[in-house]
Coordinates of C-alpha atoms and ligand atoms in Angstrom, one line a residue:
X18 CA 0.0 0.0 0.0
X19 CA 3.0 2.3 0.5
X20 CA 3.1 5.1 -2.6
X21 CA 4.7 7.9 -0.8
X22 CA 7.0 7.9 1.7
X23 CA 7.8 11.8 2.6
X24 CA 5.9 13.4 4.9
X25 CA 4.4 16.6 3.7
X26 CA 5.5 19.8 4.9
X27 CA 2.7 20.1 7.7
X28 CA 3.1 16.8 9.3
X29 CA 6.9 16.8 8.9
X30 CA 7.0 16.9 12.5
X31 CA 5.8 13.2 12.9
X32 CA 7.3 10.4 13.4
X33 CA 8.1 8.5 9.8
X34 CA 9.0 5.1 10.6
X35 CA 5.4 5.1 12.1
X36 CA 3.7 6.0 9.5
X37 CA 2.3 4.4 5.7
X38 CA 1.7 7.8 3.1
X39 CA -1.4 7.1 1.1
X40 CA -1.0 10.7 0.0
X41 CA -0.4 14.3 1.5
X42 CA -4.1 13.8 2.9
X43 CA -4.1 10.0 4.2
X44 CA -1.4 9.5 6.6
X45 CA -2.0 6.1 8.1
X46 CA 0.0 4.7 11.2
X47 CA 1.6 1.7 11.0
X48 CA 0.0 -1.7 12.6
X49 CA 3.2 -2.1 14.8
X50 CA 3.5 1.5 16.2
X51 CA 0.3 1.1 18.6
X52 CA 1.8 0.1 21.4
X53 CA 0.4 -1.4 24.6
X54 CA -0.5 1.9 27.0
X55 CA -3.8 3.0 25.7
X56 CA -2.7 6.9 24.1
X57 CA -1.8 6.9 20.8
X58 CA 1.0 9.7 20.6
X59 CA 0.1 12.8 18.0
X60 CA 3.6 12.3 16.2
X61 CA 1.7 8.8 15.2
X62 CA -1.6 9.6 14.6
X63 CA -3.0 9.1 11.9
X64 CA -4.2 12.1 9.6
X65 CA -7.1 12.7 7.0
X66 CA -7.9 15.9 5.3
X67 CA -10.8 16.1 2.6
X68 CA -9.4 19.7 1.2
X69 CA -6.1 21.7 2.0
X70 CA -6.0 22.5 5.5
X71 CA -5.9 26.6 6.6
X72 CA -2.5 28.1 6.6
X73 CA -0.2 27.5 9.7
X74 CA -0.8 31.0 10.4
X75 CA -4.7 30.8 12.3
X76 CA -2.5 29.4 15.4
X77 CA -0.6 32.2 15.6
X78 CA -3.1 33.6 17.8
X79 CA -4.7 30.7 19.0
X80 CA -7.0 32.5 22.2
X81 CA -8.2 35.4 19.5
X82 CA -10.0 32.3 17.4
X83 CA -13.3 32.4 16.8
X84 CA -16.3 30.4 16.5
X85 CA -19.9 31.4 16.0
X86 CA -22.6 29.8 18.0
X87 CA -26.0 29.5 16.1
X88 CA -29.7 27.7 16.6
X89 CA -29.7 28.6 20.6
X90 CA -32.3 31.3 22.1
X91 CA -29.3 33.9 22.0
X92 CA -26.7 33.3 19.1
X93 CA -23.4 35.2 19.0
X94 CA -19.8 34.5 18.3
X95 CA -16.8 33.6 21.0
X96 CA -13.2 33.7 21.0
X97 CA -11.3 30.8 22.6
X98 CA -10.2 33.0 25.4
X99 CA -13.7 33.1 25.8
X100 CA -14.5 29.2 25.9
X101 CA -11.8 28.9 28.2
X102 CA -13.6 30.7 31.0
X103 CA -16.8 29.1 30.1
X104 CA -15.7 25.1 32.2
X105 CA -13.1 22.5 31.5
X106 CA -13.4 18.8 30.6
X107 CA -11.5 16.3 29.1
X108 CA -12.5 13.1 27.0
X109 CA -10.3 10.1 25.9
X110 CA -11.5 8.7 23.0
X111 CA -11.4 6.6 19.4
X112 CA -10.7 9.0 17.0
X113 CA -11.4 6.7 13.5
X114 CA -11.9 7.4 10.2
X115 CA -14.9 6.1 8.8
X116 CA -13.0 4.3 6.4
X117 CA -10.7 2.5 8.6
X118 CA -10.4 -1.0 7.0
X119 CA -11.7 -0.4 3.5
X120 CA -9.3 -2.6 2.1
X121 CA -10.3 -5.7 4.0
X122 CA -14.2 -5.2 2.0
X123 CA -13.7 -7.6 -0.8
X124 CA -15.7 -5.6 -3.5
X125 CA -12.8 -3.1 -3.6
X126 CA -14.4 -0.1 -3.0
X127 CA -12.8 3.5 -4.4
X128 CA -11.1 5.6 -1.7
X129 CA -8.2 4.9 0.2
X130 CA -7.3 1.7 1.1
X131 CA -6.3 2.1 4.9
X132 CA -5.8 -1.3 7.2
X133 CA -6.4 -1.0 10.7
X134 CA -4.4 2.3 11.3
X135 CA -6.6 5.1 10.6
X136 CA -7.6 5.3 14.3
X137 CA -5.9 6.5 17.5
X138 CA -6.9 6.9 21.1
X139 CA -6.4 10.5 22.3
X140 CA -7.3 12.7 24.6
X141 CA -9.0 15.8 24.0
X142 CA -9.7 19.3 26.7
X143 CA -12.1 21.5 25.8
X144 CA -15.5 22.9 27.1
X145 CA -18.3 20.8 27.0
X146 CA -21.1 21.8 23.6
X147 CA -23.6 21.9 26.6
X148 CA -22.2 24.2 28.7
X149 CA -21.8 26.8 25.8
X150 CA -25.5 26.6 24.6
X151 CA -26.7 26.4 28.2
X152 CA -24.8 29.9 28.7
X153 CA -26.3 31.3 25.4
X154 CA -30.0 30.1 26.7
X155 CA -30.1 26.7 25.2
X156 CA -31.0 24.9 22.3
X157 CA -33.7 27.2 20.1
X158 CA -36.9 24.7 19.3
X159 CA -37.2 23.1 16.7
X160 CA -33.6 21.7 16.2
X161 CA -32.5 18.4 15.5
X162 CA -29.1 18.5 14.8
X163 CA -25.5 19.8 15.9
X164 CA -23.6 21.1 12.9
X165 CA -20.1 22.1 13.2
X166 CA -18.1 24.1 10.2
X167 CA -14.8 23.7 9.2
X168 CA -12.5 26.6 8.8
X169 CA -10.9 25.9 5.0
X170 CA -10.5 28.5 2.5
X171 CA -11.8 27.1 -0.4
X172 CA -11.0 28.1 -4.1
X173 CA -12.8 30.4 -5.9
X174 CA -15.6 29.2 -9.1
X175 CA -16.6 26.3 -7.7
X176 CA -19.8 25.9 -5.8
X177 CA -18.4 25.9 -1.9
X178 CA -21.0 23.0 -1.5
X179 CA -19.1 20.6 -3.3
X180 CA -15.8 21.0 -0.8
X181 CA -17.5 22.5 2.5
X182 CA -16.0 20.1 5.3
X183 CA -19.7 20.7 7.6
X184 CA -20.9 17.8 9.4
X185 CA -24.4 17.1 10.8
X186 CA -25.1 15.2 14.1
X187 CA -28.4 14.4 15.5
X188 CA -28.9 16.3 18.4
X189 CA -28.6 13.1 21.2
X190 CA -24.6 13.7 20.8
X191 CA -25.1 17.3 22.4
X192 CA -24.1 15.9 25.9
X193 CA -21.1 14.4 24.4
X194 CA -19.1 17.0 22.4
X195 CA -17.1 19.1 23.2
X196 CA -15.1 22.4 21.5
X197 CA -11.4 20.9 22.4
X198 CA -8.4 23.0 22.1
X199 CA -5.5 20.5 23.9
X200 CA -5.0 17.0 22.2
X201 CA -3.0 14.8 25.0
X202 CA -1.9 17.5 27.0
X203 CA -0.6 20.0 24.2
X204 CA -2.1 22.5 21.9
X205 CA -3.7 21.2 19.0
X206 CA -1.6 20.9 15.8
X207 CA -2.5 22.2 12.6
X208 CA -2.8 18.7 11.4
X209 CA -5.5 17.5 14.3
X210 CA -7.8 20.7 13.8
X211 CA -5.8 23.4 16.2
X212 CA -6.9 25.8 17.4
X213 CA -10.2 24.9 17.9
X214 CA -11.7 21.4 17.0
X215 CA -15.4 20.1 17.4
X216 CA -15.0 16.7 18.7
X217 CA -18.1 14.5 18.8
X218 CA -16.9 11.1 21.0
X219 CA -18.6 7.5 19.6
X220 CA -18.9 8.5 16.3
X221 CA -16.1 8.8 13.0
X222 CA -13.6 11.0 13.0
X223 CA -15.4 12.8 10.1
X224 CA -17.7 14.2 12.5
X225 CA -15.5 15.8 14.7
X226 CA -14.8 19.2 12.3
X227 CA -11.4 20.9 12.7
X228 CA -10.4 24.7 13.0
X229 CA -14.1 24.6 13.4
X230 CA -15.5 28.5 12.3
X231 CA -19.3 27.5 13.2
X232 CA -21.6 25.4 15.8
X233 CA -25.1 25.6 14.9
X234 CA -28.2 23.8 16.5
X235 CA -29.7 23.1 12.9
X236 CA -33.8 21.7 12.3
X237 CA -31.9 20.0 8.8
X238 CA -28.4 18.5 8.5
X239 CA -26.0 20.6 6.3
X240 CA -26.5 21.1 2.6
X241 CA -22.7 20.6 2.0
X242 CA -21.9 16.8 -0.2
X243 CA -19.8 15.7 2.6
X244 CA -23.1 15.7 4.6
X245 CA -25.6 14.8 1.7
X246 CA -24.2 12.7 -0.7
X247 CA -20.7 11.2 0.3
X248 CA -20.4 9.4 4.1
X249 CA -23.0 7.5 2.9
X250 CA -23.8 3.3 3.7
X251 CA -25.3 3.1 0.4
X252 CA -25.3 -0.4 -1.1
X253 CA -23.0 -1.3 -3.4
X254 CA -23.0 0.0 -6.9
X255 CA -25.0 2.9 -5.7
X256 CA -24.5 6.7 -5.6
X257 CA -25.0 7.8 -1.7
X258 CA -28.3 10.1 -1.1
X259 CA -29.7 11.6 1.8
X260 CA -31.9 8.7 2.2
X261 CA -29.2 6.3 3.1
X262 CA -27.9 6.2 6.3
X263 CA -25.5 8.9 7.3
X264 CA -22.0 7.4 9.0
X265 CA -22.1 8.3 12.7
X266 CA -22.2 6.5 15.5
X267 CA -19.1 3.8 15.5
X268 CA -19.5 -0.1 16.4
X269 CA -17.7 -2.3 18.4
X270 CA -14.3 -3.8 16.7
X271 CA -10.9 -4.8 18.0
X272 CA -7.6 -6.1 16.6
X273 CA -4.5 -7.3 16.7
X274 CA -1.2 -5.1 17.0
X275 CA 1.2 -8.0 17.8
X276 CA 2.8 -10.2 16.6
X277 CA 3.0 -9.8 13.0
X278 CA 5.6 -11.7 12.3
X279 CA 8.1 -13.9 13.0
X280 CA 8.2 -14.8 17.0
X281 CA 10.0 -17.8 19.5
X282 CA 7.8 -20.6 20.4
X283 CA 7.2 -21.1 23.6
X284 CA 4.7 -18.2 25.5
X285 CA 3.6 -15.6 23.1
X286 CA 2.1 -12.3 24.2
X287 CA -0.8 -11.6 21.9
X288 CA -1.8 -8.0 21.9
X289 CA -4.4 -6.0 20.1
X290 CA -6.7 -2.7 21.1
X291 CA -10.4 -3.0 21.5
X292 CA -13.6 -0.5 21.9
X293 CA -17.2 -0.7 22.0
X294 CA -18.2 2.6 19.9
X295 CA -20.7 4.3 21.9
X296 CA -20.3 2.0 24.9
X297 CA -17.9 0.0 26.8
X298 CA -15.4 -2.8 25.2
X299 CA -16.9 -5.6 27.9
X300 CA -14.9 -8.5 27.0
X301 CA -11.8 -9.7 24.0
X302 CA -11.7 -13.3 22.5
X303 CA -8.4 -14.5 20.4
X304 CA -7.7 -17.4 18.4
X305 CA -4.7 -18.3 16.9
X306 CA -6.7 -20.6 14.4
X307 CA -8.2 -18.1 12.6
X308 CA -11.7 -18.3 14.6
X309 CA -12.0 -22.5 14.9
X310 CA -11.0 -21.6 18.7
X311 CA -11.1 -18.8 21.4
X312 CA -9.2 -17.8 24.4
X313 CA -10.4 -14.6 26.7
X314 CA -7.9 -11.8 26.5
X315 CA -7.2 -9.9 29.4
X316 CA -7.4 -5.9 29.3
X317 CA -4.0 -4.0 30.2
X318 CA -4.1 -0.5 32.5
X319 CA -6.8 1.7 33.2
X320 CA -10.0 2.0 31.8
X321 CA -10.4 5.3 30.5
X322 CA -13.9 5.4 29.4
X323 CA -16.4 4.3 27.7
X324 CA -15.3 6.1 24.4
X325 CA -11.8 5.0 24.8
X326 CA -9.9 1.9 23.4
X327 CA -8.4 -0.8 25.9
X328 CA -5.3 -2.4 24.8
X329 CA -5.5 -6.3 25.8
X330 CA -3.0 -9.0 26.1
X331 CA -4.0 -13.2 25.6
X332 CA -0.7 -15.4 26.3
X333 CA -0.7 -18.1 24.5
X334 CA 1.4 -21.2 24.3
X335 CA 2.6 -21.6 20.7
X336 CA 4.2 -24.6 19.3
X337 CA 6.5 -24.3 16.2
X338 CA 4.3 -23.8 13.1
X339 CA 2.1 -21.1 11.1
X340 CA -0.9 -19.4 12.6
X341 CA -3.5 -17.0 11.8
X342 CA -4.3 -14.8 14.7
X343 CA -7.7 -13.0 14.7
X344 CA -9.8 -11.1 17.8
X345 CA -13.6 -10.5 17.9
X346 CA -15.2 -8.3 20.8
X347 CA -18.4 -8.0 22.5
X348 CA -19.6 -4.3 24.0
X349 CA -21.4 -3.6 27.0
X350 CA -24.8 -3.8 25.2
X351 CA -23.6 -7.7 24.2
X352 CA -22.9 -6.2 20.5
X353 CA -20.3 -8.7 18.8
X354 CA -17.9 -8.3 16.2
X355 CA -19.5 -10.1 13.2
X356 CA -17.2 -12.2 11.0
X357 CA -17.6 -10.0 8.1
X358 CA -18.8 -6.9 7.5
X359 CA -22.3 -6.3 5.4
X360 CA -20.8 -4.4 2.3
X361 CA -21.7 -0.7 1.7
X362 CA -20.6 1.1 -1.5
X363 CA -17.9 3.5 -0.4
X364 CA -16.5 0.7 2.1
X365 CA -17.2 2.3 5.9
X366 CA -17.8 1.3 9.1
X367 CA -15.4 -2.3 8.6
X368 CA -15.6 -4.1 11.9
X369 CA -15.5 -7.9 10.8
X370 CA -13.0 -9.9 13.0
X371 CA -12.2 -12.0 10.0
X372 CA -10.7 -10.2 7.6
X373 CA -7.8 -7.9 9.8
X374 CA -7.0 -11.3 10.9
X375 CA -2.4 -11.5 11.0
X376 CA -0.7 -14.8 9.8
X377 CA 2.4 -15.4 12.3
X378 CA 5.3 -17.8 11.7
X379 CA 6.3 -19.6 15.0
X380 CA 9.9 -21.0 15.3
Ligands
MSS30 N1 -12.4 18.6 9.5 C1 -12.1 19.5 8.6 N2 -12.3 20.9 8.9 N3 -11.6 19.2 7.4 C2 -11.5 17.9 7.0 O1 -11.1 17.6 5.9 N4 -11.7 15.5 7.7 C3 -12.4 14.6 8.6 C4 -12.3 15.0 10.1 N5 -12.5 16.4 10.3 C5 -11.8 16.9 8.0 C6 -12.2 17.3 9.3 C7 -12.1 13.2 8.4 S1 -12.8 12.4 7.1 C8 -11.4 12.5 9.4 S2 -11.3 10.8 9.4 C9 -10.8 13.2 10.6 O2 -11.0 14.7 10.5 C10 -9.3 13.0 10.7 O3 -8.8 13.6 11.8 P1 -7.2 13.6 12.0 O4 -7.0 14.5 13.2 O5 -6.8 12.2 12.4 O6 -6.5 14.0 10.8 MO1 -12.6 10.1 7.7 O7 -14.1 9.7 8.5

């Protein structure tokens, strides 16, 4: 899958060797540069922009940023100084694309091709969506959605519809989001939607809008393609419409980060990451027979919520030989991992244990 292998100038910063270059847009981390300690570091996250991000230049005054606040009894505009007086949170959570594991849908669908490394687990400090609208006298009625704008100049002569990044959640996900302006402890790059990003925790990273310009309380979702037309789980061979189900909320999936290769026989530590989406990762199964037979996994360190991955750890006792190591988990709700993945056009949402599955030579 590797085409490029420079960085481009705006991620030149991250780390490499940890990284596969789809393009200068689709930066995918590699499967062996998780780790085991739940954060995924920002010099390995990956990174996915649908048009040019905004010069480097809107962090040069990060606090004097600002976002308007629409569709509450009292609308007006805010500056991040602003939101930083307003209360303080801070979320851990799956950031995924919602195109993680395209390539393991067998009808090849268009787009790029990421494996299992278009997700991270990071954590985000902001002020809670809530607490903002609350202050501006809550959500005005008749809304159904949160829609959140993102900051891009776009080029002139072309309908701004076609290229606006503005994403439309139903309105349940108020509680949820927040307008985040640290990323694991540090200001937020360029890259990951600094200075001010929209994050919306459970569903695709899609949804959580970067150098976000706008938050509206809207009674329709937005008008803009990437909201009507495209992020779409249309069936295959068809164009996406607004009647087909927008991607949103995320499932439960896990895999496997190690090993993926070569190891000793003799006691093998099998490791992967695992979430539940919307809920809690309850429970991890491995096989090293490619599903015939399972072993519970157990979770390693803390659990950091229920929109947050949990690394986990199965020893096994291998014998010399080949194996094919897959991991299928169940959420809270008693969701499972299915063993594939009903197909949808422009391949999204993968979370089929089968495919992602790693073949391991034991010695
Ligand atoms: N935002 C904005 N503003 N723009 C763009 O382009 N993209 C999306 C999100 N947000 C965008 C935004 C996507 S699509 C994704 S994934 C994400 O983001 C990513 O992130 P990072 O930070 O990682 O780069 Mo797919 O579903």
């Amino acid at each position: 899958t590797e085409s490029v292998t420079a960085l481009p100038d705006y991620v030149s910063w991250k780390d490499a060797d940890a990284l596969i270059v789809h393009s200068n847009s689709t930066i995918e981390m590699e499967r062996s540069a998780f780790g085991t300690s739940a954060f995924t570091p920002e010099d390995r996250l990956y990174v996915r922009n649908n048009v040019a991000p905004p010069p480097a230049s809107i962090l040069d005054d990060r606090d004097a940023w600002e976002v308007s606040i629409d569709g509450v009894a009292e609308p007006r505009s805010l500056t991040l100084a602003e939101l930083k007086t307003m209360g303080i949170t801070t979320v851990a959570m799956v950031l995924q694309c919602s195109g993680n594991g395209r390539a393991y849908f067998e009808h090849e669908p268009s787009g790029t091709p990421w494996q299992v490394g278009a997700a991270g687990c990071v954590m985000w400090t902001g002020v809670p969506l809530r607490v903002v609208v609350d202050a501006l006298g809550g959500v005005a009625e008749g809304m159904e959605y949160v829609t959140g704008t993102g900051g891009e100049t776009l080029p002139e002569g072309l309908d701004p519809l076609t290229l606006l990044v503005e994403r439309s959640v139903p309105l349940d996900a108020l509680d949820d989001i927040l307008l985040a302006w640290e990323l694991n402890g540090e200001p937020i790059s360029l890259a990951h939607g600094g200075p001010l990003r929209m994050v919306v925790p459970g569903f695709t990273g899609v949804n959580s809008v970067k150098y976000v310009t706008k938050v509206a309380m809207t009674a329709e979702q937005s008008p803009a393609l990437i909201q009507q037309t495209r992020y779409r789980l249309q069936p295959v061979g068809e164009e996406g419409g607004p009647d087909h189900p927008s991607v949103w909320q995320m499932s439960v999936k896990s895999w496997i980060t190690g090993p993926l290769d070569a190891t000793q026989a003799g006691r093998v530590q099998v490791t992967g990451v695992a979430f539940g989406g919307t809920t809690n990762v309850a429970s991890v199964e491995v096989s090293a027979d490619d599903g015939q037979t399972w072993s519970t996994a157990e979770f390693i360190g803390p659990d950091l919520g229920k929109f947050a991955w949990r690394p986990f750890v199965a020893q096994m006792d291998l014998q010399p030989g080949t194996y094919r190591l897959v991991s299928r988990a169940t959420d809270a709700d008693g969701n499972q991992q299915p063993e594939q993945t009903e197909p949808n056009d422009p391949g999204y949402n993968h979370n089929g244990w089968r495919a992602p599955g790693i073949e391991i030579e034991v010695a």
